[in-house]
Coordinates of C-alpha atoms and ligand atoms in Angstrom, one line a residue:
X1 CA 39.6 -63.4 -106.3
X2 CA 38.1 -60.2 -107.8
X3 CA 40.0 -57.0 -107.5
X4 CA 38.6 -54.3 -106.1
X5 CA 37.3 -51.7 -108.8
X6 CA 35.8 -49.0 -106.2
X7 CA 38.1 -47.5 -103.2
X8 CA 37.7 -44.9 -101.1
X9 CA 41.2 -43.2 -100.1
X10 CA 41.4 -41.8 -96.9
X11 CA 43.7 -38.6 -96.2
X12 CA 44.5 -35.9 -93.5
X13 CA 44.8 -32.2 -93.5
X14 CA 47.3 -32.1 -96.7
X15 CA 50.6 -33.5 -95.4
X16 CA 50.5 -36.1 -98.0
X17 CA 49.6 -34.1 -101.2
X18 CA 52.2 -31.5 -100.1
X19 CA 55.0 -34.4 -99.7
X20 CA 54.1 -36.0 -102.9
X21 CA 53.1 -39.6 -101.2
X22 CA 49.6 -38.9 -102.8
X23 CA 50.7 -38.5 -106.5
X24 CA 52.5 -41.9 -105.9
X25 CA 49.7 -43.7 -104.5
X26 CA 47.3 -42.6 -106.9
X27 CA 49.2 -43.4 -109.7
X28 CA 49.4 -47.1 -108.6
X29 CA 46.0 -46.9 -108.4
X30 CA 45.5 -46.5 -112.3
X31 CA 42.1 -48.3 -113.6
X32 CA 40.9 -48.1 -110.0
X33 CA 37.7 -46.0 -109.5
X34 CA 39.1 -43.8 -106.8
X35 CA 36.8 -42.0 -104.2
X36 CA 38.1 -39.7 -101.7
X37 CA 37.8 -38.6 -98.0
X38 CA 40.5 -36.1 -97.2
X39 CA 40.8 -33.9 -94.3
X40 CA 40.8 -36.3 -91.6
X41 CA 42.0 -34.6 -87.9
X42 CA 44.7 -35.6 -85.8
X43 CA 42.2 -37.2 -82.8
X44 CA 39.6 -37.9 -85.7
X45 CA 36.3 -37.1 -85.3
X46 CA 32.8 -38.5 -85.6
X47 CA 32.0 -36.2 -88.3
X48 CA 34.7 -37.4 -91.1
X49 CA 33.8 -40.8 -90.1
X50 CA 29.8 -40.1 -91.0
X51 CA 31.0 -38.3 -94.1
X52 CA 33.1 -41.6 -95.3
X53 CA 30.6 -43.6 -94.9
X54 CA 28.0 -41.8 -96.5
X55 CA 30.5 -41.5 -99.5
X56 CA 30.5 -45.4 -99.4
X57 CA 27.2 -46.3 -99.6
X58 CA 26.4 -43.7 -102.4
X59 CA 29.1 -44.9 -104.4
X60 CA 29.4 -48.8 -103.6
X61 CA 33.0 -48.1 -102.3
X62 CA 34.4 -52.4 -102.0
X63 CA 37.6 -51.4 -100.1
X64 CA 39.1 -48.7 -98.1
X65 CA 42.6 -47.4 -98.4
X66 CA 44.0 -45.3 -95.7
X67 CA 46.9 -42.8 -96.5
X68 CA 48.2 -41.3 -93.4
X69 CA 48.9 -42.0 -89.8
X70 CA 47.2 -43.1 -86.8
X71 CA 43.9 -40.8 -87.1
X72 CA 43.7 -41.3 -91.0
X73 CA 43.8 -45.4 -90.5
X74 CA 41.6 -45.2 -87.4
X75 CA 38.6 -43.0 -89.3
X76 CA 39.1 -45.6 -92.0
X77 CA 38.7 -48.5 -89.8
X78 CA 35.5 -46.7 -88.3
X79 CA 34.0 -46.0 -91.6
X80 CA 34.8 -49.5 -92.7
X81 CA 32.3 -50.7 -89.9
X82 CA 29.9 -48.1 -89.9
X83 CA 29.3 -48.7 -93.6
X84 CA 28.1 -52.4 -92.8
X85 CA 26.2 -51.5 -89.6
X86 CA 22.8 -50.4 -90.0
X87 CA 22.5 -48.2 -86.9
X88 CA 24.6 -45.1 -85.8
X89 CA 28.3 -45.9 -86.2
X90 CA 28.8 -44.1 -82.6
X91 CA 27.0 -47.2 -81.1
X92 CA 29.6 -49.3 -81.9
X93 CA 32.0 -47.6 -80.0
X94 CA 29.7 -47.3 -76.9
X95 CA 29.2 -50.9 -77.2
X96 CA 31.5 -53.2 -79.0
X97 CA 29.3 -56.2 -79.3
X98 CA 26.9 -54.3 -81.8
X99 CA 29.7 -55.0 -84.4
X100 CA 28.5 -56.6 -87.5
X101 CA 31.2 -56.6 -90.0
X102 CA 33.0 -54.5 -92.0
X103 CA 34.6 -53.6 -95.6
X104 CA 38.1 -54.6 -96.0
X105 CA 41.1 -52.0 -95.3
X106 CA 44.7 -51.3 -96.3
X107 CA 46.8 -48.6 -95.3
X108 CA 49.9 -46.7 -96.2
X109 CA 51.6 -45.6 -93.2
X110 CA 53.3 -42.1 -92.7
X111 CA 54.0 -41.5 -89.3
X112 CA 55.8 -43.8 -87.3
X113 CA 53.1 -44.5 -83.6
X114 CA 50.2 -46.0 -83.3
X115 CA 50.7 -49.4 -84.6
X116 CA 47.1 -48.6 -86.1
X117 CA 48.1 -50.0 -89.6
X118 CA 48.4 -54.2 -88.0
X119 CA 45.9 -53.7 -85.1
X120 CA 42.3 -54.1 -84.7
X121 CA 41.3 -50.9 -82.9
X122 CA 40.2 -47.6 -84.0
X123 CA 39.6 -44.7 -81.4
X124 CA 37.4 -42.2 -82.7
X125 CA 36.7 -38.8 -80.9
X126 CA 32.6 -37.2 -80.6
X127 CA 33.3 -33.9 -80.3
X128 CA 29.8 -33.4 -79.1
X129 CA 29.6 -35.9 -75.9
X130 CA 33.8 -35.2 -75.4
X131 CA 34.2 -39.0 -75.5
X132 CA 37.4 -40.2 -77.3
X133 CA 36.3 -44.4 -77.5
X134 CA 37.7 -47.5 -78.9
X135 CA 36.3 -49.8 -81.3
X136 CA 38.0 -53.5 -81.0
X137 CA 37.7 -55.9 -83.4
X138 CA 39.5 -58.8 -85.3
X139 CA 37.9 -58.0 -88.8
X140 CA 39.4 -54.2 -88.8
X141 CA 42.9 -55.4 -88.6
X142 CA 44.1 -53.9 -92.2
X143 CA 44.7 -56.5 -95.2
X144 CA 48.2 -54.8 -95.8
X145 CA 50.3 -52.3 -94.3
X146 CA 52.6 -50.7 -96.5
X147 CA 55.7 -49.2 -94.0
X148 CA 58.3 -47.1 -95.9
X149 CA 60.3 -45.4 -93.5
X150 CA 61.3 -42.8 -96.2
X151 CA 57.5 -41.4 -95.9
X152 CA 58.0 -40.2 -92.8
X153 CA 60.8 -38.1 -93.2
X154 CA 59.0 -35.1 -93.5
X155 CA 57.4 -35.4 -90.0
X156 CA 57.4 -32.4 -88.2
X157 CA 59.7 -32.8 -84.9
X158 CA 57.2 -32.8 -82.6
X159 CA 55.0 -35.9 -84.3
X160 CA 58.4 -38.0 -84.7
X161 CA 58.8 -37.0 -81.2
X162 CA 55.2 -37.8 -80.4
X163 CA 54.8 -41.0 -81.6
X164 CA 58.0 -42.4 -80.3
X165 CA 56.6 -41.5 -76.6
X166 CA 53.3 -43.3 -78.0
X167 CA 55.5 -46.3 -79.2
X168 CA 57.2 -46.3 -75.2
X169 CA 53.7 -46.0 -74.1
X170 CA 52.7 -48.8 -75.9
X171 CA 55.4 -51.0 -74.5
X172 CA 54.9 -49.7 -70.9
X173 CA 51.1 -50.7 -71.1
X174 CA 51.9 -54.2 -71.6
X175 CA 55.3 -54.3 -69.9
X176 CA 54.0 -53.5 -66.7
X177 CA 51.4 -55.9 -65.7
X178 CA 51.2 -58.6 -62.8
X179 CA 51.8 -61.4 -65.3
X180 CA 55.7 -63.1 -64.1
X181 CA 55.8 -65.9 -66.5
X182 CA 56.2 -63.7 -69.7
X183 CA 60.0 -63.8 -70.3
X184 CA 60.1 -63.7 -73.9
X185 CA 57.2 -61.2 -74.2
X186 CA 58.8 -58.7 -71.7
X187 CA 62.4 -58.8 -73.3
X188 CA 60.8 -57.8 -77.0
X189 CA 58.8 -55.0 -75.1
X190 CA 62.3 -53.9 -73.5
X191 CA 63.8 -54.2 -77.1
X192 CA 61.2 -51.8 -78.3
X193 CA 62.0 -49.5 -75.3
X194 CA 65.7 -49.6 -75.8
X195 CA 65.3 -49.2 -80.0
X196 CA 63.2 -45.8 -79.2
X197 CA 65.9 -44.6 -76.6
X198 CA 68.7 -45.3 -79.0
X199 CA 67.5 -43.9 -82.4
X200 CA 64.6 -41.2 -81.0
X201 CA 67.2 -38.6 -80.3
X202 CA 68.9 -39.4 -83.4
X203 CA 66.1 -38.2 -85.5
X204 CA 65.9 -34.7 -84.0
X205 CA 69.4 -34.1 -85.9
X206 CA 68.7 -36.0 -88.6
X207 CA 65.1 -36.5 -89.8
X208 CA 66.1 -38.5 -92.7
X209 CA 68.3 -40.8 -91.4
X210 CA 67.0 -43.9 -92.8
X211 CA 68.2 -46.4 -90.4
X212 CA 66.7 -44.5 -87.2
X213 CA 63.4 -44.2 -89.0
X214 CA 63.7 -47.7 -90.1
X215 CA 64.3 -48.8 -86.5
X216 CA 61.5 -46.6 -85.3
X217 CA 58.9 -47.3 -87.5
X218 CA 59.5 -51.3 -86.8
X219 CA 59.2 -50.6 -82.9
X220 CA 55.9 -48.6 -83.1
X221 CA 54.5 -51.5 -85.3
X222 CA 56.0 -54.5 -83.2
X223 CA 54.6 -52.4 -80.1
X224 CA 50.6 -52.4 -81.0
X225 CA 50.5 -55.3 -83.1
X226 CA 49.4 -57.6 -80.5
X227 CA 52.7 -59.4 -79.9
X228 CA 53.6 -57.7 -76.6
X229 CA 50.4 -58.8 -74.8
X230 CA 50.8 -62.2 -75.7
X231 CA 50.4 -64.4 -72.6
X232 CA 49.8 -61.0 -70.6
X233 CA 47.6 -59.0 -68.5
X234 CA 47.7 -55.6 -69.9
X235 CA 47.3 -52.3 -68.2
X236 CA 46.1 -49.2 -70.4
X237 CA 45.0 -47.1 -67.6
X238 CA 47.3 -44.1 -68.7
X239 CA 46.2 -44.5 -71.9
X240 CA 42.0 -44.2 -70.8
X241 CA 43.8 -40.8 -68.4
X242 CA 45.2 -39.7 -71.7
X243 CA 42.3 -39.9 -74.0
X244 CA 40.2 -37.8 -71.4
X245 CA 42.5 -34.6 -71.9
X246 CA 42.8 -35.5 -76.2
X247 CA 38.9 -35.5 -76.1
X248 CA 38.4 -32.4 -74.2
X249 CA 41.8 -30.3 -75.5
X250 CA 42.5 -32.0 -78.7
X251 CA 46.0 -32.6 -77.2
X252 CA 48.7 -34.5 -79.2
X253 CA 47.8 -38.3 -78.2
X254 CA 51.9 -38.7 -77.6
X255 CA 52.3 -35.6 -75.8
X256 CA 49.8 -36.8 -73.3
X257 CA 51.2 -39.9 -72.7
X258 CA 54.7 -38.5 -72.3
X259 CA 53.7 -36.1 -69.5
X260 CA 51.5 -38.9 -67.7
X261 CA 53.4 -41.7 -68.2
X262 CA 56.2 -40.8 -65.3
X263 CA 53.5 -39.4 -63.3
X264 CA 51.8 -42.9 -63.4
X265 CA 54.8 -44.9 -62.6
X266 CA 55.6 -42.5 -59.3
X267 CA 52.0 -43.2 -58.4
X268 CA 52.1 -46.9 -58.8
X269 CA 55.6 -47.4 -57.7
X270 CA 55.5 -49.1 -54.1
X271 CA 57.0 -52.4 -52.4
X272 CA 54.7 -54.8 -54.2
X273 CA 55.3 -53.7 -57.8
X274 CA 58.8 -52.5 -57.0
X275 CA 60.1 -56.2 -58.6
X276 CA 59.1 -54.9 -62.2
X277 CA 60.5 -50.8 -61.9
X278 CA 63.8 -53.4 -60.9
X279 CA 63.7 -55.5 -64.2
X280 CA 62.9 -52.2 -66.1
X281 CA 66.0 -50.2 -64.3
X282 CA 68.3 -53.2 -65.1
X283 CA 67.6 -54.1 -68.7
X284 CA 66.4 -50.9 -70.2
X285 CA 68.4 -48.4 -68.6
X286 CA 71.2 -50.5 -67.4
X287 CA 71.4 -49.6 -64.0
X288 CA 71.4 -51.6 -60.6
X289 CA 68.2 -53.0 -59.4
X290 CA 68.9 -51.1 -56.2
X291 CA 68.0 -47.9 -58.7
X292 CA 64.8 -49.2 -59.5
X293 CA 63.4 -45.2 -58.8
X294 CA 65.8 -44.0 -61.1
X295 CA 64.1 -45.4 -63.9
X296 CA 61.3 -43.0 -63.4
X297 CA 64.0 -40.1 -63.4
X298 CA 65.6 -41.6 -66.3
X299 CA 61.9 -42.0 -68.4
X300 CA 61.2 -38.6 -67.7
X301 CA 64.5 -37.4 -68.8
X302 CA 64.1 -39.5 -72.1
X303 CA 60.6 -37.5 -72.9
X304 CA 63.0 -34.2 -72.2
X305 CA 65.1 -35.0 -74.6
X306 CA 62.8 -35.2 -77.2
X307 CA 62.0 -31.5 -76.7
X308 CA 58.4 -32.9 -75.6
X309 CA 56.3 -30.9 -72.7
X310 CA 56.9 -32.5 -69.6
X311 CA 53.7 -30.8 -67.4
X312 CA 50.1 -30.4 -68.4
X313 CA 50.5 -26.7 -67.3
X314 CA 53.1 -26.0 -70.3
X315 CA 50.4 -27.4 -73.0
X316 CA 47.9 -24.8 -71.3
X317 CA 46.1 -27.7 -69.1
X318 CA 44.9 -26.9 -65.4
X319 CA 43.3 -29.0 -63.0
X320 CA 39.4 -27.5 -63.2
X321 CA 38.2 -30.8 -65.1
X322 CA 40.1 -33.4 -63.1
X323 CA 37.9 -35.0 -60.7
X324 CA 35.3 -35.6 -63.9
X325 CA 38.0 -37.1 -66.2
X326 CA 39.0 -39.3 -63.3
X327 CA 35.4 -40.4 -62.7
X328 CA 34.8 -40.9 -66.5
X329 CA 38.1 -43.2 -66.7
X330 CA 36.7 -45.4 -63.7
X331 CA 32.7 -45.7 -65.1
X332 CA 34.4 -46.7 -68.2
X333 CA 36.1 -49.6 -66.5
X334 CA 40.0 -49.7 -68.0
X335 CA 41.4 -48.7 -64.6
X336 CA 44.5 -50.8 -65.2
X337 CA 46.0 -54.4 -64.2
X338 CA 49.4 -53.5 -62.7
X339 CA 47.7 -51.5 -60.5
X340 CA 43.7 -51.1 -60.3
X341 CA 43.5 -47.6 -59.9
X342 CA 41.2 -45.9 -57.6
X343 CA 39.4 -42.5 -58.7
X344 CA 41.6 -40.7 -55.9
X345 CA 45.0 -42.6 -58.0
X346 CA 43.9 -41.3 -61.2
X347 CA 43.5 -37.7 -59.7
X348 CA 46.8 -37.7 -58.0
X349 CA 48.2 -38.7 -61.7
X350 CA 46.7 -35.5 -63.1
X351 CA 47.8 -33.4 -60.4
X352 CA 51.3 -34.5 -60.5
X353 CA 51.2 -33.7 -64.1
X354 CA 50.4 -30.4 -63.8
Ligands
NZQ401 O1 46.9 -35.0 -91.3 P1 48.2 -34.6 -92.0 O2 47.8 -33.3 -93.0 O3 48.2 -35.9 -92.5 O4 49.2 -34.3 -90.9 C1 49.4 -35.0 -89.7 C2 49.0 -34.9 -88.5 O5 49.0 -33.5 -88.6 C3 50.6 -35.0 -89.7 N1 51.8 -36.1 -90.8 C4 51.6 -37.6 -90.8 N2 52.5 -38.2 -91.8 C5 52.9 -37.1 -91.8 C6 52.6 -36.1 -91.6 N3 53.4 -34.8 -91.3 C7 54.1 -34.7 -92.4 N4 54.9 -35.9 -92.9 C8 54.1 -36.9 -93.0 N5 54.8 -37.8 -93.2 O6 51.4 -35.6 -88.6 C9 50.1 -35.3 -87.2 C10 49.5 -36.3 -86.5 O7 49.1 -37.5 -87.4 P2 48.0 -38.7 -86.6 O8 47.8 -39.6 -87.3 O9 47.1 -38.1 -85.9 O10 49.0 -39.2 -85.7 P3 49.4 -40.5 -85.0 O11 49.6 -41.9 -86.2 O12 50.2 -40.6 -84.2 O13 47.8 -40.9 -84.4 C11 47.2 -40.4 -83.6 C12 45.9 -41.2 -83.3 O14 46.0 -42.5 -83.1 C13 45.0 -42.9 -81.6 C14 45.0 -41.7 -81.0 O15 44.4 -41.9 -79.8 C15 45.2 -40.6 -81.9 O16 43.7 -40.5 -82.1 N6 45.6 -44.0 -81.5 C16 45.3 -45.0 -82.2 C17 45.6 -46.4 -81.8 C18 45.2 -47.7 -82.6 N7 44.5 -47.5 -83.4 O17 45.4 -48.7 -82.4 C19 46.3 -46.6 -80.5 C20 46.9 -45.4 -79.7 O18 47.3 -45.9 -78.7 C21 46.1 -44.1 -80.1 O19 45.2 -44.2 -79.0
ZN402 ZN1 49.1 -45.2 -77.6

């Protein structure tokens, strides 16, 4: 196979340059013509995707290399699809079935959180319409992903913690499911959760603890590389509820989930779904099945122990648009499988989170 000779290098708002990873990577790419798109923001926006597509088309770029976190990787995937698509790339996010192919991508990961480095998703925000939507296609899976835990040493505490909350949330979305015959997959999800619970707090005091960084990086990858959904109906309602907030308030994804998830648990907990909370309580928290509801308190306490905000009020969000957000979630049709949420349920989850 002919090696790629024209590559688009996608980066974020400067951390990789500040901390030297960029220089290391560029050195490795010697002999390859590099074009650059920098400045991709967290909750990546459509404007940087358009910019990237233009650079690729103008310069006949053959391959896209993402150097950064989920935002940079998601932007790279959207660009990869947009270069091939003849229409406006946003149409692909509105209707995934219009996808016509993509350039190949690769990534060098600098934050453990989304699993985007090994999955088929790209999540992009349209700032004009205030929509945060996903494009999900197997062809968007990167050709390779380099995960060096040392690259995550420089993360600010808030981002380390938000990444861990996102990893927990990914495990929850696939674990809390109506599927009952998924023994092995569920034990793997519990291991991801236990790894976050064991090593997350270590990182707050020791950001350069290699073992903890490595375990968290591996956990975040497993949490959303497809393995935890094997043979399962998955939920994802909490992510949809969170995306409404991030699209409108530019709220860090993992923080939105840390606030919302315990409230989603409160909302869906009842006699018919208690069995799954019992499993979670016994296997993850080491409590007895009769303390099933305590696992929700434990979950909240865990996020608190990572110094994450636990209410929307603390991140300056009030309730004025909850009705509209709930309506959007229902309209998009991803209202969950563990419990299929009604608009009223969703509003209640937002209100509990205030
Ligand atoms: O922009 P730079 O300067 O790189 O700074 C970033 C950013 O401010 C910083 N950072 C990353 N690596 C660093 C670092 N700072 C210091 N040292 C490092 N080594 O961290 C901040 C957050 O980065 P971001 O890429 O936004 O984080 P994350 O990986 O959590 O990605 C979040 C985005 O991914 C989407 C989220 O919705 C959000 O838009 N998701 C993507 C998914 C997927 N593709 O499968 C699934 C997820 O559920 C999620 O929706
Ligand atoms: Zn997530």
